[in-house]
Amino acid sequence: MGAQGGVPINFNDTESVVVVATVGANASLDAEGSKEFGDTIVRYIKAHPGVKLLINFQNITYLSSAALSELLRINEAADQTGGAIQLCGLSKEIHRVFEVTQLSKVFKVNPGEPVEKTIVRLNSESEWDVFRA
């Protein structure tokens, strides 16, 4: 499953975590692509209640305010279905946006940890560390 005309999205199942990644380098979640990004992930969450998603921002170079709103909508959908969201692979610039907007209190963000290590860590934990503000 992926976005139609915007940023392509890939869902990869691991042991206990589904990794959501954008396909392609230097992707931008601008105002136009953000809604489709959010809709795609919310549809996936609703089709998979209780899913634990690790959203990988490794290829994202720009995040609009619309994308931040979509992330809040994605998080709400996960909460409503008993799922959880964590973020990884954020560049320093995007991580700073999360800190300035205080969204780092809403989302569990794994800055500085390589994506592969985050996946291994989350798959090996007996209980998934869900961050609540």
Short mmCIF file of C-alpha atoms in Angstrom, two decimals:
data_model
loop_
_atom_site.label_atom_id
_atom_site.label_comp_id
_atom_site.label_asym_id
_atom_site.label_seq_id
_atom_site.Cartn_x
_atom_site.Cartn_y
_atom_site.Cartn_z
CA MET A 1 0.00 0.00 0.00
CA GLY A 2 1.32 3.46 -0.77
CA ALA A 3 0.38 6.98 -1.58
CA GLN A 4 -0.98 7.53 -5.09
CA GLY A 5 0.60 10.75 -6.31
CA GLY A 6 2.49 12.05 -3.29
CA VAL A 7 5.26 10.51 -1.26
CA PRO A 8 5.32 6.72 -1.80
CA ILE A 9 4.88 4.81 1.45
CA ASN A 10 6.00 1.29 2.27
CA PHE A 11 4.72 -0.84 5.19
CA ASN A 12 7.20 -3.51 6.33
CA ASP A 13 6.23 -6.07 8.97
CA THR A 14 8.93 -7.08 11.44
CA GLU A 15 8.48 -9.32 14.48
CA SER A 16 6.23 -6.99 16.49
CA VAL A 17 6.53 -3.64 14.76
CA VAL A 18 5.36 -2.40 11.38
CA VAL A 19 7.87 0.02 9.92
CA VAL A 20 6.35 2.80 7.83
CA ALA A 21 8.93 4.25 5.49
CA THR A 22 8.90 6.65 2.62
CA VAL A 23 10.34 5.25 -0.56
CA GLY A 24 12.97 7.33 -2.29
CA ALA A 25 15.50 9.84 -1.08
CA ASN A 26 14.92 13.50 -0.25
CA ALA A 27 11.16 13.19 0.17
CA SER A 28 9.15 16.21 1.22
CA LEU A 29 5.94 16.16 3.23
CA ASP A 30 4.55 19.43 1.98
CA ALA A 31 0.97 20.63 2.39
CA GLU A 32 -0.21 18.77 -0.71
CA GLY A 33 1.37 15.40 0.05
CA SER A 34 0.73 15.45 3.80
CA LYS A 35 -3.00 14.72 3.60
CA GLU A 36 -2.45 11.71 1.38
CA PHE A 37 0.38 10.54 3.66
CA GLY A 38 -1.94 10.81 6.67
CA ASP A 39 -4.89 9.17 4.91
CA THR A 40 -2.75 6.21 3.81
CA ILE A 41 -1.40 5.57 7.30
CA VAL A 42 -4.78 6.10 9.04
CA ARG A 43 -6.38 3.58 6.63
CA TYR A 44 -3.63 1.10 7.50
CA ILE A 45 -4.13 1.67 11.25
CA LYS A 46 -7.90 1.19 10.98
CA ALA A 47 -7.39 -2.02 9.01
CA HIS A 48 -4.88 -3.30 11.62
CA PRO A 49 -6.21 -2.42 15.11
CA GLY A 50 -3.54 -2.50 17.82
CA VAL A 51 -0.71 -2.08 15.33
CA LYS A 52 2.61 -0.74 16.57
CA LEU A 53 4.01 1.60 13.95
CA LEU A 54 7.53 2.89 13.71
CA ILE A 55 7.43 5.79 11.25
CA ASN A 56 10.83 6.14 9.64
CA PHE A 57 11.67 9.70 8.61
CA GLN A 58 15.11 8.78 7.28
CA ASN A 59 14.27 9.98 3.73
CA ILE A 60 12.21 13.02 4.75
CA THR A 61 13.99 16.32 4.25
CA TYR A 62 11.06 18.70 4.74
CA LEU A 63 8.02 18.57 7.02
CA SER A 64 5.26 21.16 6.61
CA SER A 65 2.90 22.28 9.37
CA ALA A 66 0.23 20.27 7.54
CA ALA A 67 2.38 17.16 8.00
CA LEU A 68 2.57 17.83 11.74
CA SER A 69 -1.24 18.01 11.84
CA GLU A 70 -1.43 14.72 9.96
CA LEU A 71 0.94 13.09 12.44
CA LEU A 72 -1.38 14.15 15.26
CA ARG A 73 -4.32 12.63 13.34
CA ILE A 74 -2.31 9.41 12.82
CA ASN A 75 -1.49 9.30 16.52
CA GLU A 76 -5.16 9.80 17.45
CA ALA A 77 -6.20 6.97 15.12
CA ALA A 78 -3.60 4.69 16.71
CA ASP A 79 -4.83 5.58 20.20
CA GLN A 80 -8.45 4.88 19.20
CA THR A 81 -7.58 1.42 17.87
CA GLY A 82 -5.23 0.41 20.70
CA GLY A 83 -2.11 0.95 18.62
CA ALA A 84 1.02 3.00 19.19
CA ILE A 85 3.35 5.23 17.19
CA GLN A 86 7.06 5.92 17.46
CA LEU A 87 9.23 7.99 15.15
CA CYS A 88 12.80 7.39 14.05
CA GLY A 89 15.31 8.57 11.48
CA LEU A 90 14.60 12.26 12.01
CA SER A 91 17.22 14.67 10.72
CA LYS A 92 18.54 17.23 13.20
CA GLU A 93 16.39 19.90 11.56
CA ILE A 94 13.18 17.88 11.75
CA HIS A 95 13.94 16.75 15.30
CA ARG A 96 14.33 20.42 16.23
CA VAL A 97 10.84 21.10 14.83
CA PHE A 98 9.47 18.41 17.14
CA GLU A 99 11.25 19.96 20.11
CA VAL A 100 10.19 23.56 19.32
CA THR A 101 6.55 22.55 18.78
CA GLN A 102 6.74 20.26 21.84
CA LEU A 103 5.53 17.34 19.75
CA SER A 104 8.42 15.39 21.25
CA LYS A 105 6.13 15.18 24.30
CA VAL A 106 3.38 13.61 22.19
CA PHE A 107 5.48 11.17 20.16
CA LYS A 108 8.21 8.80 21.23
CA VAL A 109 11.08 10.05 19.09
CA ASN A 110 14.33 8.12 18.72
CA PRO A 111 16.81 10.76 17.52
CA GLY A 112 20.37 9.74 16.83
CA GLU A 113 19.58 6.03 16.95
CA PRO A 114 20.06 4.26 13.62
CA VAL A 115 16.78 3.01 12.19
CA GLU A 116 17.97 -0.60 12.11
CA LYS A 117 18.92 -0.44 15.81
CA THR A 118 15.51 1.03 16.70
CA ILE A 119 13.77 -1.83 14.89
CA VAL A 120 15.90 -4.47 16.66
CA ARG A 121 15.33 -2.79 20.04
CA LEU A 122 11.56 -2.53 19.62
CA ASN A 123 11.27 -6.11 18.36
CA SER A 124 13.28 -7.46 21.30
CA GLU A 125 11.42 -5.62 24.08
CA SER A 126 8.80 -7.74 25.84
CA GLU A 127 6.59 -4.69 26.26
CA TRP A 128 6.60 -1.96 23.68
CA ASP A 129 7.59 1.36 25.20
CA VAL A 130 4.64 3.59 24.44
CA PHE A 131 5.31 7.19 25.34
CA ARG A 132 2.44 9.13 26.87
CA ALA A 133 2.62 12.83 27.67
#
